[in-house]
mmCIF file with all atom_site columns, C-alpha atoms in Angstrom:
data_model
loop_
_atom_site.group_PDB
_atom_site.id
_atom_site.type_symbol
_atom_site.label_atom_id
_atom_site.label_alt_id
_atom_site.label_comp_id
_atom_site.label_asym_id
_atom_site.label_entity_id
_atom_site.label_seq_id
_atom_site.pdbx_PDB_ins_code
_atom_site.Cartn_x
_atom_site.Cartn_y
_atom_site.Cartn_z
_atom_site.occupancy
_atom_site.B_iso_or_equiv
_atom_site.pdbx_formal_charge
_atom_site.auth_seq_id
_atom_site.auth_comp_id
_atom_site.auth_asym_id
_atom_site.auth_atom_id
_atom_site.pdbx_PDB_model_num
ATOM 1   C CA . SER A 1 1   ? 0.000  0.000   0.000   1.00 36.00 ? 1   SER A CA 1
ATOM 2   C CA . GLN A 1 2   ? 1.182  3.522   -0.710  1.00 41.00 ? 2   GLN A CA 1
ATOM 3   C CA . GLN A 1 3   ? 1.920  5.342   2.509   1.00 56.00 ? 3   GLN A CA 1
ATOM 4   C CA . GLY A 1 4   ? 3.486  8.661   1.613   1.00 67.00 ? 4   GLY A CA 1
ATOM 5   C CA . GLU A 1 5   ? 1.966  10.878  -1.023  1.00 79.00 ? 5   GLU A CA 1
ATOM 6   C CA . GLU A 1 6   ? 3.792  13.930  -2.255  1.00 83.00 ? 6   GLU A CA 1
ATOM 7   C CA . ASP A 1 7   ? 2.246  17.163  -3.339  1.00 85.00 ? 7   ASP A CA 1
ATOM 8   C CA . PRO A 1 8   ? 2.608  18.678  -5.837  1.00 90.00 ? 8   PRO A CA 1
ATOM 9   C CA . GLN A 1 9   ? 3.498  16.011  -8.375  1.00 90.00 ? 9   GLN A CA 1
ATOM 10  C CA . ALA A 1 10  ? 5.521  18.557  -10.316 1.00 93.00 ? 10  ALA A CA 1
ATOM 11  C CA . LEU A 1 11  ? 6.937  21.971  -9.445  1.00 95.00 ? 11  LEU A CA 1
ATOM 12  C CA . SER A 1 12  ? 8.767  24.435  -11.664 1.00 96.00 ? 12  SER A CA 1
ATOM 13  C CA . ILE A 1 13  ? 10.409 27.568  -10.218 1.00 96.00 ? 13  ILE A CA 1
ATOM 14  C CA . GLN A 1 14  ? 13.092 30.089  -11.023 1.00 97.00 ? 14  GLN A CA 1
ATOM 15  C CA . GLU A 1 15  ? 16.612 29.716  -9.721  1.00 97.00 ? 15  GLU A CA 1
ATOM 16  C CA . GLY A 1 16  ? 16.991 31.472  -6.388  1.00 97.00 ? 16  GLY A CA 1
ATOM 17  C CA . GLU A 1 17  ? 13.386 30.936  -5.320  1.00 97.00 ? 17  GLU A CA 1
ATOM 18  C CA . ASN A 1 18  ? 12.362 28.606  -2.519  1.00 97.00 ? 18  ASN A CA 1
ATOM 19  C CA . ALA A 1 19  ? 10.732 25.260  -3.249  1.00 97.00 ? 19  ALA A CA 1
ATOM 20  C CA . THR A 1 20  ? 8.285  23.563  -0.916  1.00 96.00 ? 20  THR A CA 1
ATOM 21  C CA . MET A 1 21  ? 7.104  19.990  -1.247  1.00 96.00 ? 21  MET A CA 1
ATOM 22  C CA . ASN A 1 22  ? 4.619  18.215  0.971   1.00 95.00 ? 22  ASN A CA 1
ATOM 23  C CA . CYS A 1 23  ? 4.148  14.624  2.004   1.00 94.00 ? 23  CYS A CA 1
ATOM 24  C CA . SER A 1 24  ? 1.140  13.044  3.667   1.00 94.00 ? 24  SER A CA 1
ATOM 25  C CA . TYR A 1 25  ? 0.956  9.595   5.168   1.00 92.00 ? 25  TYR A CA 1
ATOM 26  C CA . LYS A 1 26  ? -1.698 7.409   6.707   1.00 89.00 ? 26  LYS A CA 1
ATOM 27  C CA . THR A 1 27  ? -0.377 5.416   9.654   1.00 86.00 ? 27  THR A CA 1
ATOM 28  C CA . SER A 1 28  ? 1.756  6.247   12.666  1.00 87.00 ? 28  SER A CA 1
ATOM 29  C CA . ILE A 1 29  ? 5.476  6.287   11.952  1.00 88.00 ? 29  ILE A CA 1
ATOM 30  C CA . ASN A 1 30  ? 8.856  5.973   13.645  1.00 88.00 ? 30  ASN A CA 1
ATOM 31  C CA . ASN A 1 31  ? 10.524 8.353   11.252  1.00 90.00 ? 31  ASN A CA 1
ATOM 32  C CA . LEU A 1 32  ? 10.124 10.050  7.894   1.00 93.00 ? 32  LEU A CA 1
ATOM 33  C CA . GLN A 1 33  ? 12.899 10.476  5.370   1.00 94.00 ? 33  GLN A CA 1
ATOM 34  C CA . TRP A 1 34  ? 13.413 12.539  2.246   1.00 96.00 ? 34  TRP A CA 1
ATOM 35  C CA . TYR A 1 35  ? 15.403 11.356  -0.750  1.00 96.00 ? 35  TYR A CA 1
ATOM 36  C CA . ARG A 1 36  ? 16.489 12.960  -4.002  1.00 97.00 ? 36  ARG A CA 1
ATOM 37  C CA . GLN A 1 37  ? 16.723 11.181  -7.340  1.00 95.00 ? 37  GLN A CA 1
ATOM 38  C CA . ASN A 1 38  ? 18.395 12.586  -10.393 1.00 94.00 ? 38  ASN A CA 1
ATOM 39  C CA . SER A 1 39  ? 16.900 11.270  -13.599 1.00 86.00 ? 39  SER A CA 1
ATOM 40  C CA . GLY A 1 40  ? 17.131 7.466   -13.754 1.00 78.00 ? 40  GLY A CA 1
ATOM 41  C CA . ARG A 1 41  ? 19.743 7.258   -11.017 1.00 87.00 ? 41  ARG A CA 1
ATOM 42  C CA . GLY A 1 42  ? 19.795 5.872   -7.501  1.00 89.00 ? 42  GLY A CA 1
ATOM 43  C CA . LEU A 1 43  ? 18.166 7.730   -4.653  1.00 94.00 ? 43  LEU A CA 1
ATOM 44  C CA . VAL A 1 44  ? 20.266 9.810   -2.323  1.00 95.00 ? 44  VAL A CA 1
ATOM 45  C CA . HIS A 1 45  ? 19.281 10.282  1.298   1.00 95.00 ? 45  HIS A CA 1
ATOM 46  C CA . LEU A 1 46  ? 18.740 13.918  2.283   1.00 96.00 ? 46  LEU A CA 1
ATOM 47  C CA . ILE A 1 47  ? 17.374 14.004  5.790   1.00 96.00 ? 47  ILE A CA 1
ATOM 48  C CA . LEU A 1 48  ? 15.630 11.891  8.428   1.00 94.00 ? 48  LEU A CA 1
ATOM 49  C CA . ILE A 1 49  ? 13.222 13.284  10.980  1.00 95.00 ? 49  ILE A CA 1
ATOM 50  C CA . ARG A 1 50  ? 12.003 11.192  13.896  1.00 92.00 ? 50  ARG A CA 1
ATOM 51  C CA . SER A 1 51  ? 8.407  11.118  15.066  1.00 92.00 ? 51  SER A CA 1
ATOM 52  C CA . ASN A 1 52  ? 9.266  13.097  18.202  1.00 94.00 ? 52  ASN A CA 1
ATOM 53  C CA . GLU A 1 53  ? 10.924 15.902  16.223  1.00 96.00 ? 53  GLU A CA 1
ATOM 54  C CA . ARG A 1 54  ? 9.061  18.813  14.668  1.00 97.00 ? 54  ARG A CA 1
ATOM 55  C CA . GLU A 1 55  ? 11.713 20.464  12.536  1.00 98.00 ? 55  GLU A CA 1
ATOM 56  C CA . LYS A 1 56  ? 15.144 19.677  11.205  1.00 97.00 ? 56  LYS A CA 1
ATOM 57  C CA . HIS A 1 57  ? 17.670 21.582  9.119   1.00 96.00 ? 57  HIS A CA 1
ATOM 58  C CA . SER A 1 58  ? 20.493 20.498  6.872   1.00 95.00 ? 58  SER A CA 1
ATOM 59  C CA . GLY A 1 59  ? 22.214 23.184  4.821   1.00 97.00 ? 59  GLY A CA 1
ATOM 60  C CA . ARG A 1 60  ? 19.551 24.712  2.533   1.00 97.00 ? 60  ARG A CA 1
ATOM 61  C CA . LEU A 1 61  ? 17.037 22.045  3.505   1.00 98.00 ? 61  LEU A CA 1
ATOM 62  C CA . ARG A 1 62  ? 14.382 22.431  6.147   1.00 98.00 ? 62  ARG A CA 1
ATOM 63  C CA . VAL A 1 63  ? 12.015 19.602  7.020   1.00 98.00 ? 63  VAL A CA 1
ATOM 64  C CA . THR A 1 64  ? 8.980  19.840  9.250   1.00 98.00 ? 64  THR A CA 1
ATOM 65  C CA . LEU A 1 65  ? 6.857  17.048  10.631  1.00 97.00 ? 65  LEU A CA 1
ATOM 66  C CA . ASP A 1 66  ? 3.336  17.321  11.986  1.00 97.00 ? 66  ASP A CA 1
ATOM 67  C CA . THR A 1 67  ? 2.320  13.945  13.349  1.00 95.00 ? 67  THR A CA 1
ATOM 68  C CA . SER A 1 68  ? -1.153 15.181  14.291  1.00 95.00 ? 68  SER A CA 1
ATOM 69  C CA . LYS A 1 69  ? -1.820 15.935  10.619  1.00 95.00 ? 69  LYS A CA 1
ATOM 70  C CA . LYS A 1 70  ? 0.325  13.063  9.383   1.00 95.00 ? 70  LYS A CA 1
ATOM 71  C CA . SER A 1 71  ? 2.229  15.368  7.095   1.00 95.00 ? 71  SER A CA 1
ATOM 72  C CA . SER A 1 72  ? 5.722  16.629  6.389   1.00 96.00 ? 72  SER A CA 1
ATOM 73  C CA . SER A 1 73  ? 7.175  19.360  4.248   1.00 97.00 ? 73  SER A CA 1
ATOM 74  C CA . LEU A 1 74  ? 10.551 19.795  2.601   1.00 97.00 ? 74  LEU A CA 1
ATOM 75  C CA . LEU A 1 75  ? 11.729 23.338  1.942   1.00 98.00 ? 75  LEU A CA 1
ATOM 76  C CA . ILE A 1 76  ? 14.715 23.999  -0.298  1.00 98.00 ? 76  ILE A CA 1
ATOM 77  C CA . THR A 1 77  ? 15.870 27.583  0.030   1.00 97.00 ? 77  THR A CA 1
ATOM 78  C CA . ALA A 1 78  ? 17.727 29.600  -2.598  1.00 97.00 ? 78  ALA A CA 1
ATOM 79  C CA . SER A 1 79  ? 17.259 26.919  -5.236  1.00 97.00 ? 79  SER A CA 1
ATOM 80  C CA . ARG A 1 80  ? 19.933 26.098  -7.784  1.00 96.00 ? 80  ARG A CA 1
ATOM 81  C CA . ALA A 1 81  ? 19.816 24.420  -11.165 1.00 95.00 ? 81  ALA A CA 1
ATOM 82  C CA . ALA A 1 82  ? 21.522 21.404  -9.586  1.00 95.00 ? 82  ALA A CA 1
ATOM 83  C CA . ASP A 1 83  ? 18.473 20.926  -7.342  1.00 97.00 ? 83  ASP A CA 1
ATOM 84  C CA . THR A 1 84  ? 16.490 19.791  -10.384 1.00 97.00 ? 84  THR A CA 1
ATOM 85  C CA . ALA A 1 85  ? 15.474 16.231  -9.479  1.00 97.00 ? 85  ALA A CA 1
ATOM 86  C CA . SER A 1 86  ? 12.643 14.145  -8.118  1.00 95.00 ? 86  SER A CA 1
ATOM 87  C CA . TYR A 1 87  ? 12.096 14.195  -4.367  1.00 96.00 ? 87  TYR A CA 1
ATOM 88  C CA . PHE A 1 88  ? 10.562 11.340  -2.424  1.00 94.00 ? 88  PHE A CA 1
ATOM 89  C CA . CYS A 1 89  ? 9.381  10.984  1.110   1.00 94.00 ? 89  CYS A CA 1
ATOM 90  C CA . ALA A 1 90  ? 9.611  7.607   2.784   1.00 92.00 ? 90  ALA A CA 1
ATOM 91  C CA . THR A 1 91  ? 8.045  6.481   6.010   1.00 90.00 ? 91  THR A CA 1
ATOM 92  C CA . ASP A 1 92  ? 9.186  3.867   8.451   1.00 83.00 ? 92  ASP A CA 1
ATOM 93  C CA . ALA A 1 93  ? 6.147  2.427   10.145  1.00 69.00 ? 93  ALA A CA 1
ATOM 94  C CA . GLY A 1 94  ? 8.287  0.109   12.209  1.00 65.00 ? 94  GLY A CA 1
ATOM 95  C CA . GLN A 1 95  ? 6.625  -3.039  10.992  1.00 57.00 ? 95  GLN A CA 1
ATOM 96  C CA . GLY A 1 96  ? 9.361  -5.649  11.185  1.00 50.00 ? 96  GLY A CA 1
ATOM 97  C CA . ALA A 1 97  ? 12.045 -2.959  11.207  1.00 52.00 ? 97  ALA A CA 1
ATOM 98  C CA . GLN A 1 98  ? 12.475 -2.746  7.440   1.00 67.00 ? 98  GLN A CA 1
ATOM 99  C CA . LYS A 1 99  ? 9.207  -1.538  5.949   1.00 71.00 ? 99  LYS A CA 1
ATOM 100 C CA . LEU A 1 100 ? 10.255 1.731   4.359   1.00 81.00 ? 100 LEU A CA 1
ATOM 101 C CA . VAL A 1 101 ? 7.427  2.911   2.133   1.00 85.00 ? 101 VAL A CA 1
ATOM 102 C CA . PHE A 1 102 ? 8.011  5.531   -0.546  1.00 89.00 ? 102 PHE A CA 1
ATOM 103 C CA . GLY A 1 103 ? 5.653  8.056   -2.039  1.00 88.00 ? 103 GLY A CA 1
ATOM 104 C CA . GLN A 1 104 ? 5.374  8.735   -5.759  1.00 89.00 ? 104 GLN A CA 1
ATOM 105 C CA . GLY A 1 105 ? 7.612  11.776  -5.677  1.00 91.00 ? 105 GLY A CA 1
ATOM 106 C CA . THR A 1 106 ? 7.630  15.438  -6.659  1.00 94.00 ? 106 THR A CA 1
ATOM 107 C CA . ARG A 1 107 ? 9.426  16.376  -9.853  1.00 94.00 ? 107 ARG A CA 1
ATOM 108 C CA . LEU A 1 108 ? 11.224 19.685  -9.220  1.00 97.00 ? 108 LEU A CA 1
ATOM 109 C CA . THR A 1 109 ? 12.553 21.766  -12.102 1.00 96.00 ? 109 THR A CA 1
ATOM 110 C CA . ILE A 1 110 ? 14.713 24.806  -11.447 1.00 97.00 ? 110 ILE A CA 1
ATOM 111 C CA . ASN A 1 111 ? 14.788 27.206  -14.366 1.00 95.00 ? 111 ASN A CA 1
ATOM 112 C CA . PRO A 1 112 ? 17.915 29.340  -14.825 1.00 91.00 ? 112 PRO A CA 1
ATOM 113 C CA . GLU B 2 1   ? 34.541 4.282   -1.275  1.00 89.00 ? 1   GLU B CA 1
ATOM 114 C CA . ALA B 2 2   ? 31.372 3.207   0.496   1.00 86.00 ? 2   ALA B CA 1
ATOM 115 C CA . GLN B 2 3   ? 28.912 2.047   -2.112  1.00 94.00 ? 3   GLN B CA 1
ATOM 116 C CA . VAL B 2 4   ? 26.244 -0.325  -3.321  1.00 97.00 ? 4   VAL B CA 1
ATOM 117 C CA . THR B 2 5   ? 26.921 -1.880  -6.700  1.00 97.00 ? 5   THR B CA 1
ATOM 118 C CA . GLN B 2 6   ? 24.490 -3.596  -9.041  1.00 97.00 ? 6   GLN B CA 1
ATOM 119 C CA . ASN B 2 7   ? 25.075 -5.629  -12.160 1.00 98.00 ? 7   ASN B CA 1
ATOM 120 C CA . PRO B 2 8   ? 24.115 -5.531  -14.881 1.00 97.00 ? 8   PRO B CA 1
ATOM 121 C CA . ARG B 2 9   ? 23.062 -1.903  -15.232 1.00 97.00 ? 9   ARG B CA 1
ATOM 122 C CA . TYR B 2 10  ? 21.002 -2.624  -18.328 1.00 97.00 ? 10  TYR B CA 1
ATOM 123 C CA . LEU B 2 11  ? 19.460 -5.879  -19.456 1.00 97.00 ? 11  LEU B CA 1
ATOM 124 C CA . ILE B 2 12  ? 17.150 -6.837  -22.271 1.00 97.00 ? 12  ILE B CA 1
ATOM 125 C CA . THR B 2 13  ? 15.854 -10.388 -22.138 1.00 96.00 ? 13  THR B CA 1
ATOM 126 C CA . VAL B 2 14  ? 12.974 -12.545 -23.309 1.00 97.00 ? 14  VAL B CA 1
ATOM 127 C CA . THR B 2 15  ? 10.040 -14.009 -21.451 1.00 97.00 ? 15  THR B CA 1
ATOM 128 C CA . GLY B 2 16  ? 10.913 -17.091 -19.432 1.00 96.00 ? 16  GLY B CA 1
ATOM 129 C CA . LYS B 2 17  ? 14.692 -16.818 -19.495 1.00 97.00 ? 17  LYS B CA 1
ATOM 130 C CA . LYS B 2 18  ? 15.976 -16.945 -15.927 1.00 97.00 ? 18  LYS B CA 1
ATOM 131 C CA . LEU B 2 19  ? 18.119 -14.046 -14.831 1.00 97.00 ? 19  LEU B CA 1
ATOM 132 C CA . THR B 2 20  ? 19.926 -12.775 -11.770 1.00 98.00 ? 20  THR B CA 1
ATOM 133 C CA . VAL B 2 21  ? 20.695 -9.196  -10.835 1.00 98.00 ? 21  VAL B CA 1
ATOM 134 C CA . THR B 2 22  ? 23.551 -8.990  -8.382  1.00 98.00 ? 22  THR B CA 1
ATOM 135 C CA . CYS B 2 23  ? 23.848 -6.499  -5.546  1.00 98.00 ? 23  CYS B CA 1
ATOM 136 C CA . SER B 2 24  ? 26.833 -5.963  -3.298  1.00 98.00 ? 24  SER B CA 1
ATOM 137 C CA . GLN B 2 25  ? 27.590 -3.476  -0.516  1.00 97.00 ? 25  GLN B CA 1
ATOM 138 C CA . ASN B 2 26  ? 30.914 -2.736  1.171   1.00 96.00 ? 26  ASN B CA 1
ATOM 139 C CA . MET B 2 27  ? 29.599 -0.973  4.281   1.00 95.00 ? 27  MET B CA 1
ATOM 140 C CA . ASN B 2 28  ? 29.021 -4.063  6.418   1.00 94.00 ? 28  ASN B CA 1
ATOM 141 C CA . HIS B 2 29  ? 25.321 -3.233  6.582   1.00 93.00 ? 29  HIS B CA 1
ATOM 142 C CA . GLU B 2 30  ? 22.985 -5.805  8.060   1.00 92.00 ? 30  GLU B CA 1
ATOM 143 C CA . TYR B 2 31  ? 19.895 -4.718  6.157   1.00 92.00 ? 31  TYR B CA 1
ATOM 144 C CA . MET B 2 32  ? 19.398 -4.907  2.400   1.00 94.00 ? 32  MET B CA 1
ATOM 145 C CA . SER B 2 33  ? 16.371 -4.387  0.170   1.00 94.00 ? 33  SER B CA 1
ATOM 146 C CA . TRP B 2 34  ? 15.232 -4.597  -3.422  1.00 96.00 ? 34  TRP B CA 1
ATOM 147 C CA . TYR B 2 35  ? 12.824 -2.095  -4.958  1.00 96.00 ? 35  TYR B CA 1
ATOM 148 C CA . ARG B 2 36  ? 11.267 -1.624  -8.331  1.00 96.00 ? 36  ARG B CA 1
ATOM 149 C CA . GLN B 2 37  ? 10.378 1.773   -9.700  1.00 95.00 ? 37  GLN B CA 1
ATOM 150 C CA . ASP B 2 38  ? 7.612  2.258   -12.232 1.00 93.00 ? 38  ASP B CA 1
ATOM 151 C CA . PRO B 2 39  ? 6.159  5.510   -13.604 1.00 88.00 ? 39  PRO B CA 1
ATOM 152 C CA . GLY B 2 40  ? 3.326  6.780   -11.464 1.00 82.00 ? 40  GLY B CA 1
ATOM 153 C CA . LEU B 2 41  ? 3.866  4.103   -8.817  1.00 84.00 ? 41  LEU B CA 1
ATOM 154 C CA . GLY B 2 42  ? 7.022  5.305   -7.093  1.00 85.00 ? 42  GLY B CA 1
ATOM 155 C CA . LEU B 2 43  ? 9.301  2.766   -5.455  1.00 91.00 ? 43  LEU B CA 1
ATOM 156 C CA . ARG B 2 44  ? 7.856  -0.465  -4.201  1.00 92.00 ? 44  ARG B CA 1
ATOM 157 C CA . GLN B 2 45  ? 9.716  -2.893  -2.024  1.00 92.00 ? 45  GLN B CA 1
ATOM 158 C CA . ILE B 2 46  ? 10.126 -6.400  -3.434  1.00 95.00 ? 46  ILE B CA 1
ATOM 159 C CA . TYR B 2 47  ? 12.091 -8.208  -0.732  1.00 95.00 ? 47  TYR B CA 1
ATOM 160 C CA . TYR B 2 48  ? 14.263 -7.292  2.173   1.00 92.00 ? 48  TYR B CA 1
ATOM 161 C CA . SER B 2 49  ? 16.802 -8.967  4.406   1.00 93.00 ? 49  SER B CA 1
ATOM 162 C CA . MET B 2 50  ? 17.651 -8.200  8.003   1.00 90.00 ? 50  MET B CA 1
ATOM 163 C CA . ASN B 2 51  ? 20.713 -10.437 8.156   1.00 90.00 ? 51  ASN B CA 1
ATOM 164 C CA . VAL B 2 52  ? 22.393 -13.426 6.577   1.00 93.00 ? 52  VAL B CA 1
ATOM 165 C CA . GLU B 2 53  ? 19.821 -16.134 5.827   1.00 91.00 ? 53  GLU B CA 1
ATOM 166 C CA . VAL B 2 54  ? 16.982 -13.853 6.988   1.00 91.00 ? 54  VAL B CA 1
ATOM 167 C CA . THR B 2 55  ? 14.746 -12.557 4.213   1.00 94.00 ? 55  THR B CA 1
ATOM 168 C CA . ASP B 2 56  ? 11.137 -11.468 3.999   1.00 91.00 ? 56  ASP B CA 1
ATOM 169 C CA . LYS B 2 57  ? 8.620  -10.306 1.433   1.00 92.00 ? 57  LYS B CA 1
ATOM 170 C CA . GLY B 2 58  ? 7.989  -6.681  0.685   1.00 90.00 ? 58  GLY B CA 1
ATOM 171 C CA . ASP B 2 59  ? 4.934  -5.308  -1.052  1.00 88.00 ? 59  ASP B CA 1
ATOM 172 C CA . VAL B 2 60  ? 5.413  -6.873  -4.496  1.00 94.00 ? 60  VAL B CA 1
ATOM 173 C CA . PRO B 2 61  ? 7.321  -10.185 -4.125  1.00 97.00 ? 61  PRO B CA 1
ATOM 174 C CA . GLU B 2 62  ? 5.468  -12.231 -6.749  1.00 97.00 ? 62  GLU B CA 1
ATOM 175 C CA . GLY B 2 63  ? 7.763  -13.516 -9.489  1.00 97.00 ? 63  GLY B CA 1
ATOM 176 C CA . TYR B 2 64  ? 10.968 -12.786 -7.580  1.00 98.00 ? 64  TYR B CA 1
ATOM 177 C CA . LYS B 2 65  ? 13.356 -14.687 -5.344  1.00 98.00 ? 65  LYS B CA 1
ATOM 178 C CA . VAL B 2 66  ? 16.263 -13.531 -3.233  1.00 98.00 ? 66  VAL B CA 1
ATOM 179 C CA . SER B 2 67  ? 19.013 -15.079 -1.181  1.00 96.00 ? 67  SER B CA 1
ATOM 180 C CA . ARG B 2 68  ? 21.363 -13.757 1.491   1.00 97.00 ? 68  ARG B CA 1
ATOM 181 C CA . LYS B 2 69  ? 24.185 -16.243 1.907   1.00 97.00 ? 69  LYS B CA 1
ATOM 182 C CA . GLU B 2 70  ? 26.756 -13.575 2.629   1.00 96.00 ? 70  GLU B CA 1
ATOM 183 C CA . LYS B 2 71  ? 26.352 -10.269 4.405   1.00 96.00 ? 71  LYS B CA 1
ATOM 184 C CA . ARG B 2 72  ? 27.577 -8.180  1.491   1.00 97.00 ? 72  ARG B CA 1
ATOM 185 C CA . ASN B 2 73  ? 25.547 -9.789  -1.319  1.00 98.00 ? 73  ASN B CA 1
ATOM 186 C CA . PHE B 2 74  ? 21.821 -9.839  -1.990  1.00 98.00 ? 74  PHE B CA 1
ATOM 187 C CA . PRO B 2 75  ? 21.019 -11.117 -5.485  1.00 98.00 ? 75  PRO B CA 1
ATOM 188 C CA . LEU B 2 76  ? 17.571 -10.760 -7.056  1.00 98.00 ? 76  LEU B CA 1
ATOM 189 C CA . ILE B 2 77  ? 16.446 -13.749 -9.098  1.00 98.00 ? 77  ILE B CA 1
ATOM 190 C CA . LEU B 2 78  ? 13.722 -13.817 -11.731 1.00 98.00 ? 78  LEU B CA 1
ATOM 191 C CA . GLU B 2 79  ? 13.067 -17.493 -12.437 1.00 96.00 ? 79  GLU B CA 1
ATOM 192 C CA . SER B 2 80  ? 10.719 -16.881 -15.358 1.00 97.00 ? 80  SER B CA 1
ATOM 193 C CA . PRO B 2 81  ? 10.613 -13.198 -16.264 1.00 97.00 ? 81  PRO B CA 1
ATOM 194 C CA . SER B 2 82  ? 7.489  -11.730 -17.812 1.00 97.00 ? 82  SER B CA 1
ATOM 195 C CA . PRO B 2 83  ? 6.927  -8.406  -19.583 1.00 97.00 ? 83  PRO B CA 1
ATOM 196 C CA . ASN B 2 84  ? 5.221  -6.924  -16.496 1.00 97.00 ? 84  ASN B CA 1
ATOM 197 C CA . GLN B 2 85  ? 8.577  -7.171  -14.728 1.00 98.00 ? 85  GLN B CA 1
ATOM 198 C CA . THR B 2 86  ? 10.034 -4.601  -17.088 1.00 98.00 ? 86  THR B CA 1
ATOM 199 C CA . SER B 2 87  ? 11.123 -1.922  -14.661 1.00 97.00 ? 87  SER B CA 1
ATOM 200 C CA . LEU B 2 88  ? 13.961 -0.034  -13.013 1.00 97.00 ? 88  LEU B CA 1
ATOM 201 C CA . TYR B 2 89  ? 15.336 -2.007  -10.079 1.00 97.00 ? 89  TYR B CA 1
ATOM 202 C CA . PHE B 2 90  ? 17.231 -0.670  -7.112  1.00 97.00 ? 90  PHE B CA 1
ATOM 203 C CA . CYS B 2 91  ? 19.134 -2.419  -4.387  1.00 97.00 ? 91  CYS B CA 1
ATOM 204 C CA . ALA B 2 92  ? 19.679 -0.630  -1.092  1.00 95.00 ? 92  ALA B CA 1
ATOM 205 C CA . SER B 2 93  ? 21.402 -1.280  2.200   1.00 94.00 ? 93  SER B CA 1
ATOM 206 C CA . ASN B 2 94  ? 21.250 0.273   5.645   1.00 91.00 ? 94  ASN B CA 1
ATOM 207 C CA . ASN B 2 95  ? 22.823 -0.099  9.016   1.00 86.00 ? 95  ASN B CA 1
ATOM 208 C CA . ARG B 2 96  ? 19.677 -0.369  11.087  1.00 75.00 ? 96  ARG B CA 1
ATOM 209 C CA . GLY B 2 97  ? 16.070 -1.110  10.415  1.00 69.00 ? 97  GLY B CA 1
ATOM 210 C CA . GLY B 2 98  ? 14.144 1.870   9.134   1.00 69.00 ? 98  GLY B CA 1
ATOM 211 C CA . GLY B 2 99  ? 17.197 4.105   8.910   1.00 79.00 ? 99  GLY B CA 1
ATOM 212 C CA . GLU B 2 100 ? 18.923 5.930   6.069   1.00 88.00 ? 100 GLU B CA 1
ATOM 213 C CA . GLN B 2 101 ? 19.213 3.702   3.020   1.00 91.00 ? 101 GLN B CA 1
ATOM 214 C CA . PHE B 2 102 ? 22.104 3.705   0.560   1.00 94.00 ? 102 PHE B CA 1
ATOM 215 C CA . PHE B 2 103 ? 20.998 2.959   -2.974  1.00 95.00 ? 103 PHE B CA 1
ATOM 216 C CA . GLY B 2 104 ? 22.740 1.316   -5.866  1.00 96.00 ? 104 GLY B CA 1
ATOM 217 C CA . PRO B 2 105 ? 22.765 2.954   -9.326  1.00 96.00 ? 105 PRO B CA 1
ATOM 218 C CA . GLY B 2 106 ? 19.857 0.885   -10.606 1.00 96.00 ? 106 GLY B CA 1
ATOM 219 C CA . THR B 2 107 ? 19.302 -1.864  -13.182 1.00 97.00 ? 107 THR B CA 1
ATOM 220 C CA . ARG B 2 108 ? 17.022 -1.154  -16.094 1.00 97.00 ? 108 ARG B CA 1
ATOM 221 C CA . LEU B 2 109 ? 15.378 -4.412  -17.126 1.00 98.00 ? 109 LEU B CA 1
ATOM 222 C CA . THR B 2 110 ? 13.326 -4.955  -20.250 1.00 98.00 ? 110 THR B CA 1
ATOM 223 C CA . VAL B 2 111 ? 11.511 -8.252  -20.736 1.00 97.00 ? 111 VAL B CA 1
ATOM 224 C CA . LEU B 2 112 ? 10.273 -8.823  -24.275 1.00 96.00 ? 112 LEU B CA 1
#
């Protein structure tokens, strides 16, 4: 079953602007992770936020988690052309310790 | 360099011809997983392994087999491939259940 769902499915902005992507999920989680995928390549881990955390930063990335709404957001500030990629959220529901469920992703395009 | 490797990277085969996609990691990770990625469906887990000789089904295990005889290797076996198994396959490993996953570069499989 699909746990995380990203919104929007596609986002196109100008270089230098901020990009915000959202993820909603259905069941309680241990943690939520965000990954980046450049076209056709392997996913790269960006950030992990635990269920007892509300906000986390890493460089130009800011992730929030609202467990009451079962949602998370990923903010990329001061976007660059190199940020063009697909972004996925993944939830760990803790079922058997290895059930990481991915959403369908947001395709982000940064226009120069 | 810490990495997950997959071979082959590209494969075109015919229905019913058994094939194996190899996966190897050099990070001494206990956990390994296989995913398939299809347009509009995101990544779906096929099988995972929590340790040597310990494997379990993911969300879409039908038509696939795996084995974990050594900690570093986790091959994916398609005994009788069918066209609906045409997809992009990723192997991943991680150090603890539900934590950050390290992905291989992917194997693009086409079954005619």
